Short mmCIF file of C-alpha atoms and ligand atoms in Angstrom, two decimals:
data_model
loop_
_atom_site.label_atom_id
_atom_site.label_comp_id
_atom_site.label_asym_id
_atom_site.label_seq_id
_atom_site.Cartn_x
_atom_site.Cartn_y
_atom_site.Cartn_z
CA UNK O 329 25.12 -16.08 -6.03
CA UNK O 330 23.85 -13.11 -4.01
CA UNK O 331 20.43 -13.30 -2.50
CA UNK O 332 18.87 -10.40 -0.61
CA UNK O 333 15.54 -11.27 0.92
CA UNK O 334 14.25 -8.25 2.82
CA UNK O 335 10.98 -9.03 4.49
CA UNK O 336 7.93 -6.83 4.84
CA UNK O 337 5.91 -6.62 8.02
CA UNK O 338 2.55 -8.25 8.41
CA UNK O 339 -0.12 -5.56 8.55
CA UNK O 340 -0.58 -4.46 12.19
CA UNK O 341 -4.34 -4.45 11.62
CA UNK O 342 -4.21 -8.08 10.56
CA UNK O 343 -2.29 -9.06 13.71
CA UNK O 344 -5.07 -7.90 16.02
CA UNK O 345 -2.80 -6.01 18.39
CA UNK O 346 -3.71 -4.30 21.65
CA UNK O 347 -3.40 -0.56 22.36
CA UNK O 348 -0.62 -0.67 24.93
CA UNK O 349 1.08 2.58 23.95
CA UNK O 350 -1.80 5.05 23.96
CA UNK O 351 -0.57 8.40 25.32
CA UNK O 352 3.13 7.56 24.90
CA UNK O 353 5.46 9.84 22.97
CA UNK O 354 8.16 7.79 21.29
CA UNK O 355 11.31 8.74 19.38
CA UNK O 356 12.90 6.07 17.15
CA UNK O 357 16.34 6.70 15.65
CA UNK O 358 17.11 5.09 12.30
CA UNK O 359 13.40 4.55 11.78
CA UNK O 360 13.15 5.12 8.03
CA UNK O 361 13.55 1.42 7.23
CA UNK O 362 14.34 -1.99 8.68
CA UNK O 363 13.92 -2.79 12.37
CA UNK O 364 13.43 0.89 13.32
CA UNK O 365 10.59 1.32 10.82
CA UNK O 366 8.96 -1.85 12.10
CA UNK O 367 9.18 -0.61 15.70
CA UNK O 368 7.78 2.82 14.71
CA UNK O 369 4.95 1.25 12.72
CA UNK O 370 4.00 -1.10 15.53
CA UNK O 371 4.21 1.65 18.18
CA UNK O 372 1.95 3.91 16.10
CA UNK O 373 -0.47 1.00 15.60
CA UNK O 374 -0.60 0.55 19.38
CA UNK O 375 -1.57 4.20 19.85
CA UNK O 376 1.74 6.04 20.39
CA UNK O 377 2.73 9.41 18.96
CA UNK O 378 5.89 8.48 17.09
CA UNK O 379 8.75 10.60 15.76
CA UNK O 380 11.36 9.01 13.53
CA UNK O 381 14.90 10.32 13.00
CA UNK O 382 17.04 9.20 10.08
CA UNK O 383 19.56 10.45 7.58
CA UNK O 384 17.57 8.88 4.68
CA UNK O 385 15.38 11.84 3.72
CA UNK O 386 13.33 10.25 0.90
CA UNK O 387 12.66 7.01 2.79
CA UNK O 388 11.86 8.89 6.01
CA UNK O 389 9.47 11.25 4.27
CA UNK O 390 7.69 8.39 2.48
CA UNK O 391 7.45 6.43 5.75
CA UNK O 392 5.93 9.44 7.53
CA UNK O 393 3.41 9.97 4.72
CA UNK O 394 2.39 6.32 4.87
CA UNK O 395 2.20 5.85 8.65
CA UNK O 396 1.42 9.28 10.12
CA UNK O 397 4.64 9.17 12.14
CA UNK O 398 6.64 12.41 12.28
CA UNK O 399 10.00 12.48 10.52
CA UNK O 400 13.10 14.60 11.12
CA UNK O 401 16.22 14.24 9.00
CA UNK O 402 19.52 14.09 10.89
CA UNK O 403 22.92 12.52 10.56
CA UNK O 404 23.45 11.08 14.02
CA UNK O 405 27.23 11.24 13.62
CA UNK O 406 26.80 15.04 13.78
CA UNK O 407 26.49 15.02 17.54
CA UNK O 408 25.85 18.75 18.00
CA UNK O 409 23.20 18.66 15.25
CA UNK O 410 21.65 15.62 16.91
CA UNK O 411 21.15 17.53 20.17
CA UNK O 412 19.36 20.32 18.28
CA UNK O 413 17.09 17.92 16.41
CA UNK O 414 16.32 15.88 19.54
CA UNK O 415 15.40 19.06 21.46
CA UNK O 416 13.11 20.19 18.61
CA UNK O 417 11.45 16.78 18.24
CA UNK O 418 10.79 16.46 21.97
CA UNK O 419 9.36 19.99 22.08
CA UNK O 420 7.12 19.12 19.11
CA UNK O 421 5.87 15.94 20.82
CA UNK O 422 5.33 17.86 24.08
CA UNK O 423 7.74 15.54 25.93
CA UNK O 424 9.13 12.03 25.57
CA UNK O 425 8.19 8.75 27.24
CA UNK O 426 10.22 6.27 25.21
CA UNK O 427 13.51 6.57 23.31
CA UNK O 428 14.41 3.75 20.93
CA UNK O 429 18.09 4.00 20.01
CA UNK O 430 17.98 1.85 16.89
CA UNK O 431 20.18 3.48 14.23
CA UNK O 432 23.32 1.54 13.45
CA UNK O 433 25.74 0.43 10.76
CA UNK O 434 27.53 -2.84 10.06
CA UNK O 435 30.81 -2.93 8.17
CA UNK O 436 32.86 -6.05 7.53
CA UNK O 437 36.62 -6.07 7.89
CA UNK O 438 39.19 -8.53 9.24
CA UNK O 439 40.52 -7.38 12.60
CA UNK O 440 44.03 -6.77 11.28
CA UNK O 441 42.71 -4.52 8.50
CA UNK O 442 40.25 -2.33 10.43
CA UNK O 443 41.37 1.28 10.06
CA UNK O 444 41.02 3.71 12.94
CA UNK O 445 38.70 5.78 10.72
CA UNK O 446 36.38 2.77 10.13
CA UNK O 447 36.45 1.95 13.85
CA UNK O 448 35.59 5.54 14.81
CA UNK O 449 32.78 5.80 12.22
CA UNK O 450 31.18 2.64 13.59
CA UNK O 451 31.42 3.85 17.17
CA UNK O 452 30.19 7.36 16.23
CA UNK O 453 26.83 6.01 15.09
CA UNK O 454 26.43 2.76 17.01
CA UNK O 455 27.58 3.99 20.41
CA UNK O 456 28.39 7.70 20.75
CA UNK O 457 25.15 8.87 19.09
CA UNK O 458 23.31 6.65 21.57
CA UNK O 459 24.95 8.44 24.49
CA UNK O 460 24.01 11.82 23.00
CA UNK O 461 20.35 10.99 22.36
CA UNK O 462 20.08 9.31 25.76
CA UNK O 463 21.39 12.43 27.50
CA UNK O 464 18.85 14.69 25.77
CA UNK O 465 15.92 12.32 26.23
CA UNK O 466 16.66 11.45 29.85
CA UNK O 467 16.95 15.12 30.83
CA UNK O 468 13.54 15.76 29.24
CA UNK O 469 12.06 12.71 31.00
CA UNK O 470 13.41 13.93 34.35
CA UNK O 471 12.03 17.42 33.70
CA UNK O 472 8.57 15.94 33.03
CA UNK O 473 5.91 15.22 35.65
CA UNK O 474 6.73 12.66 38.35
CA UNK O 475 4.12 9.88 38.20
CA UNK O 476 4.80 9.08 41.89
CA UNK O 477 6.37 5.65 42.04
CA UNK O 478 5.69 4.75 38.43
CA UNK O 479 8.01 4.76 35.46
CA UNK O 480 8.86 8.22 34.14
CA UNK O 481 10.34 7.01 30.90
CA UNK O 482 12.18 4.17 29.24
CA UNK O 483 15.13 3.76 26.91
CA UNK O 484 15.47 0.82 24.52
CA UNK O 485 18.83 0.32 22.84
CA UNK O 486 19.56 -1.91 19.85
CA UNK O 487 22.62 -3.96 20.68
CA UNK O 488 23.28 -7.29 18.93
CA UNK O 489 24.05 -10.94 19.52
CA UNK O 490 27.51 -9.95 18.26
CA UNK O 491 27.91 -7.76 21.36
CA UNK O 492 27.81 -10.95 23.44
CA UNK O 493 29.49 -13.49 21.17
CA UNK O 494 31.77 -11.35 19.00
CA UNK O 495 31.68 -11.92 15.26
CA UNK O 496 34.51 -12.78 12.90
CA UNK O 497 35.03 -9.90 10.48
CA UNK O 498 32.93 -7.62 12.69
CA UNK O 499 35.48 -6.41 15.26
CA UNK O 500 34.36 -2.78 15.21
CA UNK O 501 30.66 -3.71 15.09
CA UNK O 502 30.86 -6.33 17.87
CA UNK O 503 32.90 -4.02 20.12
CA UNK O 504 30.46 -1.14 19.55
CA UNK O 505 27.53 -3.41 20.47
CA UNK O 506 29.27 -4.75 23.60
CA UNK O 507 29.63 -1.07 24.55
CA UNK O 508 25.88 -0.64 23.98
CA UNK O 509 25.17 -3.43 26.49
CA UNK O 510 27.43 -1.74 29.06
CA UNK O 511 25.93 1.69 28.34
CA UNK O 512 22.46 0.23 28.85
CA UNK O 513 23.43 -1.14 32.26
CA UNK O 514 24.98 2.16 33.34
CA UNK O 515 21.85 3.97 32.14
CA UNK O 516 19.70 1.61 34.21
CA UNK O 517 21.89 2.04 37.28
CA UNK O 518 22.20 5.82 37.16
CA UNK O 519 18.71 6.75 35.97
CA UNK O 520 16.68 4.14 37.84
CA UNK O 521 16.42 6.42 40.89
CA UNK O 522 14.85 9.04 38.58
CA UNK O 523 12.20 6.55 37.42
CA UNK O 524 13.80 5.73 34.09
CA UNK O 525 14.33 2.16 32.91
CA UNK O 526 16.78 1.05 30.21
CA UNK O 527 17.06 -2.27 28.41
CA UNK O 528 18.67 -3.43 25.21
CA UNK O 529 17.77 -5.95 22.54
CA UNK O 530 20.29 -8.36 21.08
CA UNK O 531 18.89 -9.58 17.76
CA UNK O 532 20.58 -12.42 15.92
CA UNK O 533 20.15 -12.32 12.16
CA UNK O 534 17.32 -10.09 10.92
CA UNK O 535 16.40 -9.87 7.23
CA UNK O 536 16.86 -6.16 6.53
CA UNK O 537 19.00 -4.05 4.21
CA UNK O 538 21.83 -4.38 6.74
CA UNK O 539 24.21 -6.93 5.24
CA UNK O 540 21.89 -7.51 2.26
CA UNK O 541 24.49 -6.49 -0.32
CA UNK O 542 26.68 -9.46 0.51
CA UNK O 543 24.00 -11.92 1.68
CA UNK O 544 23.91 -15.24 -0.18
CA UNK O 545 21.38 -18.07 -0.25
CA UNK O 546 24.04 -20.21 1.42
CA UNK O 547 24.36 -17.66 4.27
CA UNK O 548 20.61 -17.66 4.85
CA UNK O 549 20.44 -21.45 4.81
CA UNK O 550 23.42 -21.86 7.12
CA UNK O 551 22.36 -19.22 9.66
CA UNK O 552 18.83 -20.61 9.72
CA UNK O 553 20.21 -23.89 11.04
CA UNK O 554 21.70 -22.06 14.05
CA UNK O 555 18.17 -21.28 15.31
CA UNK O 556 16.06 -24.09 16.79
CA UNK O 557 13.18 -22.36 15.00
CA UNK O 558 14.90 -22.95 11.68
CA UNK O 559 14.52 -19.46 10.28
CA UNK O 560 15.98 -15.97 10.42
CA UNK O 561 14.11 -13.02 11.96
CA UNK O 562 11.66 -10.61 10.40
CA UNK O 563 11.91 -6.99 11.61
CA UNK O 564 8.49 -7.55 13.21
CA UNK O 565 10.00 -10.25 15.46
CA UNK O 566 12.19 -7.56 17.04
CA UNK O 567 9.46 -4.90 17.00
CA UNK O 568 7.16 -7.10 19.05
CA UNK O 569 9.69 -7.35 21.87
CA UNK O 570 10.53 -3.63 21.64
CA UNK O 571 6.83 -2.79 21.94
CA UNK O 572 6.56 -4.90 25.08
CA UNK O 573 9.56 -3.06 26.58
CA UNK O 574 7.99 0.28 25.68
CA UNK O 575 4.72 -0.72 27.35
CA UNK O 576 3.99 -0.45 31.06
CA UNK O 577 3.99 -4.26 31.20
CA UNK O 578 7.79 -3.95 31.34
CA UNK O 579 7.82 -1.28 34.09
CA UNK O 580 9.85 -3.48 36.48
CA UNK O 581 12.47 -4.59 33.94
CA UNK O 582 15.69 -2.64 33.70
CA UNK O 583 19.34 -3.22 32.81
CA UNK O 584 18.58 -6.30 30.72
CA UNK O 585 20.10 -7.44 27.42
CA UNK O 586 17.36 -9.54 25.81
CA UNK O 587 18.23 -11.99 23.06
CA UNK O 588 15.89 -11.94 20.05
CA UNK O 589 17.80 -14.61 18.18
CA UNK O 590 15.34 -17.44 17.66
CA UNK O 591 17.39 -19.31 20.26
CA UNK O 592 20.73 -18.99 18.44
CA UNK O 593 22.19 -18.05 21.82
CA UNK O 594 20.65 -18.61 25.24
CA UNK O 595 22.84 -16.56 27.58
N1 LIG R 782 19.80 -6.80 10.78
C1 LIG R 782 20.37 -7.56 11.72
O1 LIG R 782 20.63 -8.75 11.52
C2 LIG R 782 20.69 -6.98 13.08
C3 LIG R 782 21.17 -7.86 14.06
C4 LIG R 782 21.48 -7.35 15.31
C5 LIG R 782 21.33 -6.01 15.57
N2 LIG R 782 20.88 -5.16 14.62
C6 LIG R 782 20.79 -3.74 14.94
O2 LIG R 782 19.48 -3.26 14.72
C7 LIG R 782 19.53 -1.88 14.36
C8 LIG R 782 18.73 -1.66 13.08
O3 LIG R 782 19.34 -2.42 12.05
P1 LIG R 782 18.61 -2.79 10.68
O4 LIG R 782 18.90 -4.21 10.43
O5 LIG R 782 17.22 -2.30 10.66
O6 LIG R 782 19.53 -1.95 9.65
P2 LIG R 782 19.15 -1.00 8.43
O7 LIG R 782 20.45 -0.69 7.78
O8 LIG R 782 18.05 -1.55 7.61
O9 LIG R 782 18.59 0.31 9.17
C9 LIG R 782 19.43 1.15 9.91
C10 LIG R 782 18.83 2.54 9.90
O10 LIG R 782 19.73 3.40 10.63
C11 LIG R 782 19.90 4.59 9.86
N3 LIG R 782 21.20 5.21 10.12
C12 LIG R 782 22.42 4.62 9.98
N4 LIG R 782 23.39 5.53 10.21
C13 LIG R 782 22.75 6.70 10.50
C14 LIG R 782 23.19 8.01 10.80
N5 LIG R 782 24.50 8.32 10.85
N6 LIG R 782 22.28 8.97 11.05
C15 LIG R 782 20.95 8.70 10.98
N7 LIG R 782 20.47 7.48 10.68
C16 LIG R 782 21.36 6.50 10.44
C17 LIG R 782 19.83 4.10 8.41
O11 LIG R 782 19.62 5.18 7.51
C18 LIG R 782 18.71 3.09 8.48
O12 LIG R 782 17.45 3.68 8.28
C19 LIG R 782 21.01 -1.53 14.24
O13 LIG R 782 21.47 -0.91 15.41
C20 LIG R 782 21.67 -2.89 14.06
O14 LIG R 782 23.01 -2.88 14.48
C21 LIG R 782 20.55 -5.62 13.37
#
């Protein structure tokens, strides 16, 4: 029996959150739904100017109407088009302080059956698009004012627990997310001297549309037992950590791959 719980966020107002992101201009890719929407919503609630990019035009437009975030449609696998949209969005925001590379896809296929086309599609969105948006954003951050010894900007990438552990039936996905962890470290190493930090998040199992079509009650029950907390993640569980990384409280953290897995893995 299929079972597709997709959670909704608690109202930011009800959570009593601080205003840690006032004055920050934030771009979130894949922000029309799921973890990206939760990050965008939370960032806006903490005072940021937020622009969301997504290929889902109706969902993105509705999200912008509801939250006051800006929305730009783009297919991030169109890498030339992505550069154009990123340039326009950053110009519209008047600069960029935080890039959240969140957009991603998950496809299931046994290793011996993965086609090169499937592999390349997964990498085009999960990894290559991240390089492209990082290049545009980092150049804009470097061109911005130098806050003399403080952080000029930060990049937050969505990797996955699968990028550390692998995942049976997820060869293309796990490999693309391991590449995200490596790309994050290179970003931290190369851009640190320019005042830019980069970290990635490695969520475990988050209740979003991703994987919902094949999710069963048995899956949810089994995976819940892998966490000492006995439950799967809400998008807001990931958004809380992303918001911390976006805030100046995380100014001295860079090159890290943080698990947000409810303790499913501890390395
Ligand atoms: N859900 C999980 O259990 C889980 C676990 C670990 C990591 N992650 C990662 O978190 C991120 C967000 O996942 P989610 O669970 O919110 O998934 P989701 O499918 O709900 O949302 C992904 C978003 O990315 C957008 N997107 C996908 N391809 C795109 C493209 N080519 N161009 C523009 N936008 C595109 C989608 O339209 C969607 O809005 C992904 O990178 C995913 O790999 C998710």
